[in-house]
Amino acid sequence: MAEFLYEAGQRGFRCVRIIHGKGLGSGPKGPVIKQKLWGWLRQRKNVLAFCSARPVDGGTGALYVLLGKS
């Protein structure tokens, strides 16, 4: 994921979509990958903001990520 975000920044992309899935088989604790990804993205200096995607783009199973300069 770090390499993906780095490459996106190097190529001039300022907004990317990450599809992580909805975690429907994750059990009562909810989606594991989504929670880990949210925590990790909060720590990245080149990530300005992120939010769940529109339903047509994956809804709660995907994120839009706004990138700053790498």
Tab-separated table of N, CA, C and O in Angstrom:
chain	number	residue	atom	x	y	z
A	1	MET	N	0.832	-1.179	0.000
A	1	MET	CA	0.000	0.000	0.000
A	1	MET	C	0.881	1.248	0.000
A	1	MET	O	0.572	2.204	-0.705
A	2	ALA	N	1.951	1.231	0.768
A	2	ALA	CA	2.853	2.385	0.803
A	2	ALA	C	3.427	2.652	-0.583
A	2	ALA	O	3.500	3.810	-1.020
A	3	GLU	N	3.820	1.596	-1.277
A	3	GLU	CA	4.381	1.760	-2.616
A	3	GLU	C	3.327	2.288	-3.592
A	3	GLU	O	3.619	3.159	-4.416
A	4	PHE	N	2.101	1.791	-3.481
A	4	PHE	CA	1.007	2.271	-4.337
A	4	PHE	C	0.799	3.770	-4.149
A	4	PHE	O	0.714	4.527	-5.117
A	5	LEU	N	0.719	4.221	-2.904
A	5	LEU	CA	0.487	5.637	-2.636
A	5	LEU	C	1.677	6.479	-3.085
A	5	LEU	O	1.500	7.577	-3.631
A	6	TYR	N	2.888	5.970	-2.883
A	6	TYR	CA	4.081	6.686	-3.314
A	6	TYR	C	4.076	6.854	-4.838
A	6	TYR	O	4.286	7.950	-5.355
A	7	GLU	N	3.847	5.747	-5.552
A	7	GLU	CA	3.823	5.785	-7.018
A	7	GLU	C	2.723	6.712	-7.532
A	7	GLU	O	2.924	7.456	-8.490
A	8	ALA	N	1.563	6.666	-6.908
A	8	ALA	CA	0.462	7.540	-7.317
A	8	ALA	C	0.871	9.003	-7.181
A	8	ALA	O	0.614	9.815	-8.074
A	9	GLY	N	1.518	9.327	-6.074
A	9	GLY	CA	1.992	10.691	-5.860
A	9	GLY	C	3.040	11.090	-6.875
A	9	GLY	O	3.027	12.210	-7.394
A	10	GLN	N	3.970	10.186	-7.169
A	10	GLN	CA	5.023	10.463	-8.143
A	10	GLN	C	4.458	10.684	-9.540
A	10	GLN	O	5.007	11.437	-10.331
A	11	ARG	N	3.357	10.026	-9.840
A	11	ARG	CA	2.727	10.169	-11.160
A	11	ARG	C	1.779	11.369	-11.233
A	11	ARG	O	1.153	11.613	-12.252
A	12	GLY	N	1.655	12.089	-10.132
A	12	GLY	CA	0.839	13.300	-10.135
A	12	GLY	C	-0.612	13.091	-9.753
A	12	GLY	O	-1.401	14.030	-9.812
A	13	PHE	N	-0.976	11.888	-9.356
A	13	PHE	CA	-2.350	11.658	-8.910
A	13	PHE	C	-2.542	12.303	-7.551
A	13	PHE	O	-1.707	12.171	-6.663
A	14	ARG	N	-3.637	12.973	-7.385
A	14	ARG	CA	-3.931	13.611	-6.101
A	14	ARG	C	-5.099	12.943	-5.385
A	14	ARG	O	-5.333	13.192	-4.213
A	15	CYS	N	-5.829	12.098	-6.111
A	15	CYS	CA	-6.925	11.355	-5.504
A	15	CYS	C	-6.917	9.943	-6.079
A	15	CYS	O	-6.839	9.773	-7.298
A	16	VAL	N	-6.937	8.943	-5.203
A	16	VAL	CA	-6.960	7.549	-5.635
A	16	VAL	C	-8.085	6.827	-4.907
A	16	VAL	O	-8.577	7.287	-3.873
A	17	ARG	N	-8.468	5.682	-5.460
A	17	ARG	CA	-9.479	4.844	-4.813
A	17	ARG	C	-8.804	3.545	-4.411
A	17	ARG	O	-8.101	2.923	-5.191
A	18	ILE	N	-9.032	3.142	-3.181
A	18	ILE	CA	-8.536	1.870	-2.669
A	18	ILE	C	-9.748	0.996	-2.384
A	18	ILE	O	-10.636	1.381	-1.620
A	19	ILE	N	-9.782	-0.181	-3.000
A	19	ILE	CA	-10.878	-1.122	-2.779
A	19	ILE	C	-10.393	-2.178	-1.793
A	19	ILE	O	-9.493	-2.959	-2.094
A	20	HIS	N	-10.963	-2.188	-0.598
A	20	HIS	CA	-10.535	-3.108	0.453
A	20	HIS	C	-11.586	-4.172	0.758
A	20	HIS	O	-11.320	-5.103	1.503
A	21	GLY	N	-12.757	-4.055	0.201
A	21	GLY	CA	-13.833	-5.005	0.475
A	21	GLY	C	-14.616	-4.621	1.708
A	21	GLY	O	-14.222	-3.740	2.474
A	22	LYS	N	-15.733	-5.292	1.908
A	22	LYS	CA	-16.617	-4.948	3.024
A	22	LYS	C	-16.434	-5.826	4.246
A	22	LYS	O	-16.995	-5.561	5.296
A	23	GLY	N	-15.659	-6.886	4.136
A	23	GLY	CA	-15.401	-7.735	5.293
A	23	GLY	C	-16.627	-8.495	5.769
A	23	GLY	O	-16.820	-8.662	6.974
A	24	LEU	N	-17.441	-8.948	4.858
A	24	LEU	CA	-18.684	-9.623	5.243
A	24	LEU	C	-18.432	-10.926	6.006
A	24	LEU	O	-19.285	-11.360	6.770
A	25	GLY	N	-17.267	-11.527	5.842
A	25	GLY	CA	-16.950	-12.756	6.569
A	25	GLY	C	-16.112	-12.526	7.812
A	25	GLY	O	-15.578	-13.462	8.402
A	26	SER	N	-15.988	-11.287	8.241
A	26	SER	CA	-15.108	-10.949	9.360
A	26	SER	C	-15.693	-11.251	10.733
A	26	SER	O	-14.992	-11.153	11.732
A	27	GLY	N	-16.947	-11.563	10.811
A	27	GLY	CA	-17.551	-11.879	12.100
A	27	GLY	C	-18.037	-10.655	12.845
A	27	GLY	O	-18.135	-9.562	12.295
A	28	PRO	N	-18.295	-10.814	14.140
A	28	PRO	CA	-18.921	-9.745	14.934
A	28	PRO	C	-18.047	-8.509	15.144
A	28	PRO	O	-18.554	-7.444	15.443
A	29	LYS	N	-16.737	-8.632	14.978
A	29	LYS	CA	-15.864	-7.474	15.190
A	29	LYS	C	-15.845	-6.530	13.999
A	29	LYS	O	-15.291	-5.452	14.070
A	30	GLY	N	-16.461	-6.932	12.897
A	30	GLY	CA	-16.531	-6.068	11.730
A	30	GLY	C	-15.343	-6.246	10.799
A	30	GLY	O	-14.504	-7.113	11.005
A	31	PRO	N	-15.255	-5.404	9.794
A	31	PRO	CA	-14.222	-5.534	8.768
A	31	PRO	C	-12.810	-5.263	9.304
A	31	PRO	O	-12.525	-4.189	9.818
A	32	VAL	N	-11.939	-6.240	9.180
A	32	VAL	CA	-10.580	-6.148	9.721
A	32	VAL	C	-9.691	-5.268	8.846
A	32	VAL	O	-9.025	-4.352	9.346
A	33	ILE	N	-9.666	-5.530	7.544
A	33	ILE	CA	-8.779	-4.778	6.653
A	33	ILE	C	-9.143	-3.299	6.644
A	33	ILE	O	-8.269	-2.432	6.699
A	34	LYS	N	-10.427	-2.999	6.601
A	34	LYS	CA	-10.874	-1.608	6.589
A	34	LYS	C	-10.373	-0.866	7.829
A	34	LYS	O	-9.824	0.234	7.729
A	35	GLN	N	-10.530	-1.465	8.986
A	35	GLN	CA	-10.101	-0.818	10.229
A	35	GLN	C	-8.595	-0.614	10.260
A	35	GLN	O	-8.113	0.446	10.669
A	36	LYS	N	-7.841	-1.613	9.837
A	36	LYS	CA	-6.378	-1.500	9.812
A	36	LYS	C	-5.943	-0.418	8.830
A	36	LYS	O	-5.043	0.372	9.120
A	37	LEU	N	-6.573	-0.398	7.658
A	37	LEU	CA	-6.229	0.580	6.634
A	37	LEU	C	-6.515	1.999	7.119
A	37	LEU	O	-5.695	2.900	6.934
A	38	TRP	N	-7.652	2.202	7.755
A	38	TRP	CA	-7.984	3.533	8.273
A	38	TRP	C	-6.936	3.999	9.278
A	38	TRP	O	-6.497	5.136	9.240
A	39	GLY	N	-6.534	3.115	10.187
A	39	GLY	CA	-5.509	3.472	11.172
A	39	GLY	C	-4.174	3.793	10.517
A	39	GLY	O	-3.499	4.757	10.886
A	40	TRP	N	-3.807	3.000	9.531
A	40	TRP	CA	-2.536	3.196	8.838
A	40	TRP	C	-2.541	4.493	8.039
A	40	TRP	O	-1.559	5.244	8.063
A	41	LEU	N	-3.640	4.776	7.334
A	41	LEU	CA	-3.716	5.997	6.529
A	41	LEU	C	-3.615	7.251	7.393
A	41	LEU	O	-3.059	8.267	6.968
A	42	ARG	N	-4.132	7.198	8.595
A	42	ARG	CA	-4.058	8.358	9.514
A	42	ARG	C	-2.615	8.713	9.855
A	42	ARG	O	-2.319	9.839	10.224
A	43	GLN	N	-1.720	7.754	9.748
A	43	GLN	CA	-0.317	7.967	10.105
A	43	GLN	C	0.539	8.430	8.929
A	43	GLN	O	1.689	8.823	9.127
A	44	ARG	N	0.018	8.390	7.725
A	44	ARG	CA	0.786	8.729	6.528
A	44	ARG	C	0.841	10.235	6.333
A	44	ARG	O	-0.201	10.903	6.314
A	45	LYS	N	2.027	10.773	6.156
A	45	LYS	CA	2.192	12.213	5.975
A	45	LYS	C	1.647	12.709	4.644
A	45	LYS	O	1.223	13.849	4.537
A	46	ASN	N	1.680	11.849	3.619
A	46	ASN	CA	1.220	12.293	2.294
A	46	ASN	C	-0.280	12.091	2.083
A	46	ASN	O	-0.800	12.408	1.030
A	47	VAL	N	-0.990	11.590	3.099
A	47	VAL	CA	-2.450	11.430	3.011
A	47	VAL	C	-3.103	12.619	3.712
A	47	VAL	O	-2.964	12.799	4.914
A	48	LEU	N	-3.792	13.436	2.922
A	48	LEU	CA	-4.451	14.619	3.486
A	48	LEU	C	-5.810	14.281	4.081
A	48	LEU	O	-6.205	14.845	5.094
A	49	ALA	N	-6.538	13.369	3.426
A	49	ALA	CA	-7.879	12.991	3.881
A	49	ALA	C	-8.300	11.709	3.173
A	49	ALA	O	-7.732	11.335	2.148
A	50	PHE	N	-9.310	11.045	3.742
A	50	PHE	CA	-9.896	9.881	3.089
A	50	PHE	C	-11.317	9.698	3.588
A	50	PHE	O	-11.673	10.166	4.675
A	51	CYS	N	-12.134	9.039	2.761
A	51	CYS	CA	-13.523	8.780	3.121
A	51	CYS	C	-14.035	7.597	2.314
A	51	CYS	O	-13.433	7.209	1.312
A	52	SER	N	-15.148	7.031	2.737
A	52	SER	CA	-15.767	5.939	1.989
A	52	SER	C	-16.201	6.437	0.617
A	52	SER	O	-16.576	7.601	0.450
A	53	ALA	N	-16.132	5.542	-0.335
A	53	ALA	CA	-16.478	5.874	-1.718
A	53	ALA	C	-17.996	5.939	-1.904
A	53	ALA	O	-18.765	5.452	-1.068
A	54	ARG	N	-18.411	6.517	-3.022
A	54	ARG	CA	-19.824	6.518	-3.400
A	54	ARG	C	-20.233	5.075	-3.693
A	54	ARG	O	-19.393	4.250	-4.069
A	55	PRO	N	-21.509	4.746	-3.556
A	55	PRO	CA	-21.959	3.377	-3.825
A	55	PRO	C	-21.526	2.843	-5.196
A	55	PRO	O	-21.120	1.698	-5.316
A	56	VAL	N	-21.552	3.679	-6.213
A	56	VAL	CA	-21.168	3.247	-7.554
A	56	VAL	C	-19.676	2.890	-7.637
A	56	VAL	O	-19.261	2.136	-8.505
A	57	ASP	N	-18.865	3.404	-6.722
A	57	ASP	CA	-17.424	3.145	-6.693
A	57	ASP	C	-17.006	2.148	-5.618
A	57	ASP	O	-15.819	1.995	-5.337
A	58	GLY	N	-17.954	1.489	-4.978
A	58	GLY	CA	-17.625	0.486	-3.964
A	58	GLY	C	-18.189	0.760	-2.590
A	58	GLY	O	-18.070	-0.067	-1.697
A	59	GLY	N	-18.761	1.927	-2.400
A	59	GLY	CA	-19.383	2.255	-1.114
A	59	GLY	C	-18.444	2.060	0.061
A	59	GLY	O	-17.286	2.463	0.012
A	60	THR	N	-18.935	1.416	1.111
A	60	THR	CA	-18.131	1.226	2.320
A	60	THR	C	-17.044	0.171	2.140
A	60	THR	O	-16.250	-0.055	3.044
A	61	GLY	N	-16.969	-0.422	0.952
A	61	GLY	CA	-15.903	-1.380	0.651
A	61	GLY	C	-14.740	-0.743	-0.083
A	61	GLY	O	-13.837	-1.435	-0.551
A	62	ALA	N	-14.745	0.582	-0.173
A	62	ALA	CA	-13.678	1.295	-0.871
A	62	ALA	C	-13.496	2.682	-0.257
A	62	ALA	O	-14.392	3.204	0.403
A	63	LEU	N	-12.332	3.248	-0.481
A	63	LEU	CA	-12.014	4.576	0.037
A	63	LEU	C	-11.521	5.481	-1.080
A	63	LEU	O	-10.822	5.033	-1.993
A	64	TYR	N	-11.853	6.748	-0.976
A	64	TYR	CA	-11.171	7.768	-1.759
A	64	TYR	C	-10.077	8.316	-0.851
A	64	TYR	O	-10.321	8.598	0.331
A	65	VAL	N	-8.899	8.480	-1.396
A	65	VAL	CA	-7.770	9.005	-0.620
A	65	VAL	C	-7.227	10.235	-1.326
A	65	VAL	O	-6.866	10.175	-2.505
A	66	LEU	N	-7.187	11.351	-0.607
A	66	LEU	CA	-6.653	12.603	-1.124
A	66	LEU	C	-5.179	12.685	-0.728
A	66	LEU	O	-4.840	12.631	0.454
A	67	LEU	N	-4.316	12.797	-1.737
A	67	LEU	CA	-2.874	12.795	-1.497
A	67	LEU	C	-2.281	14.185	-1.578
A	67	LEU	O	-2.671	14.989	-2.417
A	68	GLY	N	-1.313	14.441	-0.683
A	68	GLY	CA	-0.525	15.648	-0.770
A	68	GLY	C	0.768	15.310	-1.509
A	68	GLY	O	0.922	14.228	-2.052
A	69	LYS	N	1.712	16.185	-1.476
A	69	LYS	CA	2.995	15.931	-2.126
A	69	LYS	C	3.774	14.886	-1.332
A	69	LYS	O	3.788	14.912	-0.118
A	70	SER	N	4.420	13.984	-2.046
A	70	SER	CA	5.210	12.915	-1.399
A	70	SER	C	6.500	13.444	-0.846
A	70	SER	O	7.131	14.297	-1.367
